[in-house]
CSV table of C-alpha atoms and ligand atoms in Angstrom, one decimal:
chain,number,residue,atom,x,y,z
A,1,MET,CA,-25.5,3.3,5.3
A,2,GLN,CA,-24.1,0.1,6.8
A,3,SER,CA,-24.7,-3.2,5.5
A,4,THR,CA,-27.4,-4.7,8.0
A,5,HIS,CA,-27.4,-7.7,6.2
A,6,ARG,CA,-31.7,-8.2,6.5
A,7,PHE,CA,-32.6,-8.7,3.8
A,8,VAL,CA,-36.7,-8.5,2.4
A,9,ARG,CA,-39.2,-8.1,0.0
A,10,PHE,CA,-41.6,-5.5,-0.5
A,11,ALA,CA,-44.8,-4.2,-1.9
A,12,TRP,CA,-44.8,-0.8,-2.6
A,13,LYS,CA,-47.0,0.9,-5.2
A,14,GLY,CA,-48.1,-2.1,-6.7
A,15,ALA,CA,-44.9,-3.8,-7.9
A,16,ASN,CA,-42.6,-6.4,-5.8
A,17,TYR,CA,-39.2,-5.2,-5.3
A,18,TRP,CA,-35.8,-6.6,-3.0
A,19,GLY,CA,-34.4,-4.5,-0.4
A,20,GLU,CA,-32.4,-4.5,2.7
A,21,HIS,CA,-33.7,-3.3,5.9
A,22,GLU,CA,-32.4,-0.2,7.6
A,23,GLY,CA,-33.9,1.3,10.3
A,24,ASN,CA,-37.4,3.3,8.9
A,25,HIS,CA,-36.3,2.3,6.1
A,26,VAL,CA,-35.8,0.1,3.1
A,27,ARG,CA,-33.9,0.3,0.9
A,28,ARG,CA,-34.4,-1.2,-3.0
A,29,TRP,CA,-32.0,-3.3,-4.3
A,30,SER,CA,-32.7,-4.2,-8.0
A,31,GLY,CA,-32.6,-7.8,-7.7
A,32,ALA,CA,-32.3,-11.5,-5.7
A,33,PRO,CA,-29.4,-11.0,-3.5
A,34,TYR,CA,-28.0,-13.5,-4.7
A,35,GLU,CA,-27.9,-13.7,-8.1
A,36,ASP,CA,-27.3,-10.2,-9.1
A,37,GLY,CA,-29.1,-8.0,-7.5
A,38,GLN,CA,-28.1,-4.5,-6.2
A,39,PRO,CA,-28.5,-2.5,-3.4
A,40,THR,CA,-30.0,1.2,-6.1
A,41,GLU,CA,-30.3,4.7,-4.1
A,42,ARG,CA,-34.1,4.4,-3.9
A,43,SER,CA,-35.4,3.5,-0.1
A,44,CYS,CA,-39.1,3.8,1.5
A,45,PRO,CA,-40.4,4.3,4.8
A,46,ILE,CA,-41.4,0.9,6.9
A,47,LEU,CA,-44.5,2.7,7.5
A,48,ASP,CA,-45.6,2.9,3.5
A,49,VAL,CA,-44.5,-0.9,2.6
A,50,GLU,CA,-46.2,-4.2,2.7
A,51,TRP,CA,-43.8,-6.9,3.4
A,52,LEU,CA,-43.9,-10.5,1.8
A,53,PRO,CA,-41.9,-13.2,2.5
A,54,PRO,CA,-38.0,-12.9,2.1
A,55,VAL,CA,-38.1,-15.7,0.3
A,56,VAL,CA,-38.8,-17.3,-3.5
A,57,PRO,CA,-38.2,-21.1,-3.5
A,58,SER,CA,-38.7,-23.2,-6.6
A,59,LYS,CA,-39.5,-25.0,-3.2
A,60,ILE,CA,-39.6,-25.2,0.2
A,61,ILE,CA,-38.2,-28.9,1.7
A,62,ALA,CA,-39.2,-29.4,5.3
A,63,VAL,CA,-37.2,-32.0,8.3
A,64,GLY,CA,-39.2,-33.8,10.5
A,65,LEU,CA,-38.3,-34.8,13.8
A,66,ASN,CA,-35.2,-33.3,13.7
A,67,TYR,CA,-35.0,-32.6,18.3
A,68,ALA,CA,-35.1,-36.0,20.5
A,69,PRO,CA,-37.2,-33.9,22.5
A,70,HIS,CA,-40.2,-33.9,19.7
A,71,VAL,CA,-39.9,-37.0,18.4
A,72,ALA,CA,-40.7,-38.0,22.0
A,73,GLU,CA,-43.6,-35.5,22.3
A,74,SER,CA,-44.9,-36.9,18.5
A,75,ALA,CA,-47.2,-39.4,19.0
A,76,SER,CA,-46.5,-40.4,15.7
A,77,ALA,CA,-42.6,-41.3,16.4
A,78,ASP,CA,-41.6,-44.2,17.9
A,79,ALA,CA,-38.2,-43.7,17.2
A,80,ILE,CA,-35.2,-41.2,16.3
A,81,PRO,CA,-34.6,-41.5,12.8
A,82,ASP,CA,-31.3,-42.7,11.2
A,83,GLU,CA,-31.7,-40.6,8.3
A,84,PRO,CA,-33.4,-36.8,7.9
A,85,VAL,CA,-37.4,-37.5,7.0
A,86,ILE,CA,-38.0,-34.9,4.8
A,87,PHE,CA,-41.5,-33.0,3.3
A,88,LEU,CA,-42.2,-30.4,0.9
A,89,LYS,CA,-44.5,-27.4,1.8
A,90,PRO,CA,-46.0,-25.8,-1.5
A,91,SER,CA,-45.2,-21.8,-2.3
A,92,THR,CA,-48.7,-20.8,-1.9
A,93,ALA,CA,-48.1,-21.5,1.5
A,94,LEU,CA,-46.2,-19.1,2.5
A,95,ILE,CA,-47.1,-15.9,4.2
A,96,ALA,CA,-44.8,-13.4,5.6
A,97,THR,CA,-44.3,-11.4,8.7
A,98,GLU,CA,-47.7,-10.0,10.4
A,99,GLY,CA,-49.7,-12.1,8.0
A,100,SER,CA,-52.2,-13.8,9.1
A,101,ILE,CA,-52.5,-17.8,9.5
A,102,ILE,CA,-56.1,-18.8,8.7
A,103,LEU,CA,-58.2,-21.8,10.0
A,104,PRO,CA,-59.4,-24.0,7.5
A,105,PRO,CA,-62.5,-25.2,8.6
A,106,ASN,CA,-63.7,-28.7,9.3
A,107,VAL,CA,-59.8,-29.3,11.2
A,108,ASP,CA,-59.5,-29.6,14.4
A,109,ARG,CA,-55.9,-28.6,15.3
A,110,VAL,CA,-54.1,-26.8,14.0
A,111,ASP,CA,-50.0,-26.7,15.7
A,112,TYR,CA,-47.7,-23.7,15.1
A,113,GLU,CA,-44.1,-26.1,14.9
A,114,GLY,CA,-40.7,-23.1,15.2
A,115,GLU,CA,-37.4,-23.5,12.9
A,116,LEU,CA,-34.3,-22.4,11.2
A,117,GLY,CA,-34.9,-22.1,7.6
A,118,ILE,CA,-31.9,-22.4,5.8
A,119,VAL,CA,-32.2,-20.3,1.8
A,120,ILE,CA,-29.6,-21.6,-0.6
A,121,GLY,CA,-27.5,-18.7,-2.0
A,122,ILE,CA,-26.0,-21.1,-4.9
A,123,GLY,CA,-27.8,-24.2,-6.1
A,124,GLY,CA,-26.2,-27.6,-6.7
A,125,ARG,CA,-26.5,-31.6,-6.4
A,126,SER,CA,-24.5,-33.8,-4.3
A,127,ILE,CA,-23.2,-31.3,-2.3
A,128,SER,CA,-21.0,-33.0,0.0
A,129,VAL,CA,-21.3,-32.2,4.3
A,130,ALA,CA,-17.5,-30.6,3.9
A,131,ALA,CA,-19.5,-27.7,1.2
A,132,ALA,CA,-22.6,-27.4,2.2
A,133,LEU,CA,-21.7,-24.3,4.3
A,134,ASN,CA,-20.5,-22.6,1.1
A,135,HIS,CA,-24.3,-23.0,-0.6
A,136,VAL,CA,-25.9,-20.9,1.9
A,137,TRP,CA,-27.1,-17.6,1.6
A,138,GLY,CA,-28.6,-16.9,5.0
A,139,TRP,CA,-30.5,-17.7,7.3
A,140,THR,CA,-34.7,-17.2,8.6
A,141,ILE,CA,-37.3,-17.9,10.7
A,142,VAL,CA,-39.9,-20.5,9.7
A,143,ASN,CA,-43.9,-21.2,11.1
A,144,ASP,CA,-43.9,-24.8,10.2
A,145,VAL,CA,-48.0,-24.2,11.2
A,146,THR,CA,-49.2,-28.5,10.8
A,147,ALA,CA,-52.6,-29.6,11.0
A,148,ARG,CA,-52.0,-32.1,13.8
A,149,ASN,CA,-55.3,-34.2,12.9
A,150,LEU,CA,-54.7,-35.2,9.5
A,151,GLN,CA,-51.2,-35.4,9.9
A,152,LYS,CA,-52.0,-38.5,11.7
A,153,LYS,CA,-54.7,-39.5,9.5
A,154,ASP,CA,-53.0,-39.0,6.7
A,155,LYS,CA,-49.6,-40.2,6.9
A,156,GLN,CA,-48.6,-38.6,3.9
A,157,TRP,CA,-48.0,-34.6,5.3
A,158,THR,CA,-48.4,-32.6,1.6
A,159,ARG,CA,-52.2,-32.2,3.1
A,160,ALA,CA,-51.7,-31.7,6.9
A,161,LYS,CA,-48.7,-29.3,5.8
A,162,GLY,CA,-50.3,-27.7,2.4
A,163,PHE,CA,-52.8,-25.3,3.5
A,164,ASP,CA,-52.6,-21.7,1.9
A,165,THR,CA,-50.4,-19.6,5.0
A,166,PHE,CA,-49.5,-22.6,6.8
A,167,CYS,CA,-45.2,-21.3,5.8
A,168,PRO,CA,-44.5,-17.7,7.3
A,169,VAL,CA,-41.0,-16.8,7.1
A,170,GLY,CA,-39.3,-14.3,7.7
A,171,PRO,CA,-39.3,-10.8,9.2
A,172,TRP,CA,-36.3,-11.2,7.2
A,173,VAL,CA,-33.0,-12.8,6.1
A,174,GLN,CA,-30.0,-11.9,7.7
A,175,THR,CA,-26.5,-13.4,5.9
A,176,GLU,CA,-24.4,-12.7,8.2
A,177,VAL,CA,-24.9,-14.3,11.5
A,178,ASP,CA,-23.9,-18.0,14.2
A,179,ILE,CA,-26.4,-19.2,13.9
A,180,SER,CA,-25.1,-22.9,15.2
A,181,GLN,CA,-25.8,-22.3,19.1
A,182,ALA,CA,-28.7,-19.8,18.1
A,183,LYS,CA,-31.2,-20.3,20.2
A,184,LEU,CA,-34.7,-21.0,19.6
A,185,THR,CA,-38.0,-19.1,21.4
A,186,THR,CA,-41.7,-19.9,20.5
A,187,ARG,CA,-44.2,-17.5,21.8
A,188,LEU,CA,-47.7,-17.9,21.8
A,189,ASN,CA,-49.9,-14.4,23.3
A,190,GLY,CA,-46.6,-13.4,24.6
A,191,GLU,CA,-45.7,-17.0,26.9
A,192,VAL,CA,-42.8,-19.0,26.0
A,193,ARG,CA,-44.0,-22.0,24.3
A,194,GLN,CA,-41.2,-23.7,23.2
A,195,GLN,CA,-37.4,-23.3,23.5
A,196,GLY,CA,-34.6,-25.3,21.5
A,197,SER,CA,-31.1,-24.3,20.6
A,198,VAL,CA,-29.5,-25.2,16.6
A,199,ASP,CA,-27.0,-27.4,17.8
A,200,GLN,CA,-29.7,-30.4,19.1
A,201,MET,CA,-30.5,-31.1,16.4
A,202,ILE,CA,-30.6,-34.5,16.2
A,203,PHE,CA,-29.1,-33.5,11.7
A,204,PRO,CA,-27.4,-30.5,11.8
A,205,ILE,CA,-27.1,-28.1,9.4
A,206,ALA,CA,-24.4,-29.5,6.6
A,207,ARG,CA,-25.5,-32.9,6.8
A,208,LEU,CA,-28.8,-31.2,6.1
A,209,ILE,CA,-28.4,-29.4,3.0
A,210,SER,CA,-26.0,-32.7,2.2
A,211,PHE,CA,-28.5,-35.5,2.2
A,212,ILE,CA,-31.8,-33.1,0.4
A,213,SER,CA,-29.4,-32.0,-2.1
A,214,GLY,CA,-28.5,-35.9,-2.4
A,215,VAL,CA,-32.3,-36.7,-3.3
A,216,MET,CA,-32.9,-33.6,-5.5
A,217,THR,CA,-31.3,-30.4,-7.1
A,218,LEU,CA,-31.5,-27.7,-4.6
A,219,HIS,CA,-31.8,-23.7,-6.2
A,220,ALA,CA,-30.4,-20.9,-5.7
A,221,GLY,CA,-33.5,-19.3,-3.0
A,222,ASP,CA,-34.5,-22.8,-1.9
A,223,LEU,CA,-35.9,-22.7,1.3
A,224,ILE,CA,-34.6,-25.6,3.6
A,225,SER,CA,-36.7,-25.9,7.6
A,226,THR,CA,-34.6,-28.1,9.3
A,227,GLY,CA,-37.4,-28.7,12.2
A,228,THR,CA,-38.7,-27.9,15.4
A,229,PRO,CA,-37.9,-28.1,19.3
A,230,ALA,CA,-40.6,-29.9,21.7
A,231,GLY,CA,-43.4,-28.0,23.0
A,232,VAL,CA,-45.9,-27.2,20.0
A,233,GLY,CA,-49.1,-27.6,20.5
A,234,PRO,CA,-52.6,-25.2,18.6
A,235,LEU,CA,-53.5,-22.1,17.6
A,236,ALA,CA,-56.4,-20.5,17.9
A,237,ALA,CA,-58.6,-17.1,16.5
A,238,GLY,CA,-57.0,-14.8,18.3
A,239,ASP,CA,-53.9,-16.0,19.1
A,240,ARG,CA,-50.5,-14.1,18.4
A,241,VAL,CA,-47.5,-16.6,17.6
A,242,GLU,CA,-43.7,-15.5,18.0
A,243,VAL,CA,-41.0,-17.1,16.6
A,244,GLU,CA,-37.8,-15.9,17.1
A,245,ILE,CA,-34.2,-16.9,16.8
A,246,GLU,CA,-30.5,-15.3,18.1
A,247,GLY,CA,-28.9,-13.0,15.9
A,248,ILE,CA,-32.1,-12.9,13.2
A,249,GLY,CA,-35.1,-11.3,14.6
A,250,ILE,CA,-38.9,-12.3,15.2
A,251,LEU,CA,-41.3,-13.6,13.0
A,252,VAL,CA,-44.5,-12.4,14.0
A,253,ASN,CA,-48.5,-13.7,13.4
A,254,HIS,CA,-51.8,-13.3,13.9
A,255,VAL,CA,-54.4,-16.7,13.7
A,256,LYS,CA,-57.7,-16.1,12.2
A,257,VAL,CA,-60.6,-18.1,10.9
A,258,SER,CA,-61.3,-18.9,6.9
B,301,LIG,MG1,-41.7,-29.2,10.9
């Protein structure tokens, strides 16, 4: 079968694998495709596998306030930033598509933030803007789930952005797509809540990679979440939240109380 360029991670019979999504099956890979992994002859029916987040990052770097309409709706921001605003999310926050976002107890408001994710394929530091896209392995979808009240209370965003399950990623990493003008849509229980286009970013993709790599060395596998368009809003138990990006797919998650 021809390559679909949709790379996943999954659990099957007690072990975790990299794979490539091929219709009703997943073809197993021998390791991470951005390292020395290769396709194998083995495949598993999709109905038999459990999806895992399709990334194994040494760090997750997220960008705040990267779409002007979201800056305008954000009470914490009074101006367009003159440099990218970056923060980290812990790897323990990762969940896969179809996984559940768990609302922590005693937290008033937890929001969805649909975002484009960049997966690094070739690490580096102080990467130039001109070379930045050569360091990208592929593209995915991130929901930068945020405890909004705690974000405002703490100033530092680690707690608000860092709860377990607050980083849904998937459904896969798409390695062959032109996302330069891709549309992003977030739906809550089927209703459209966010619509944006990647070309509306204040700091574009190459600039983000260059800027971040000037601060911290990027490793292959690292995930960068590029900021959310306008329309963020709260999640409640029982909700179904979907983030769709043209050319990649749809990340679907459910919301539960702990
Ligand atoms: Mg965000």
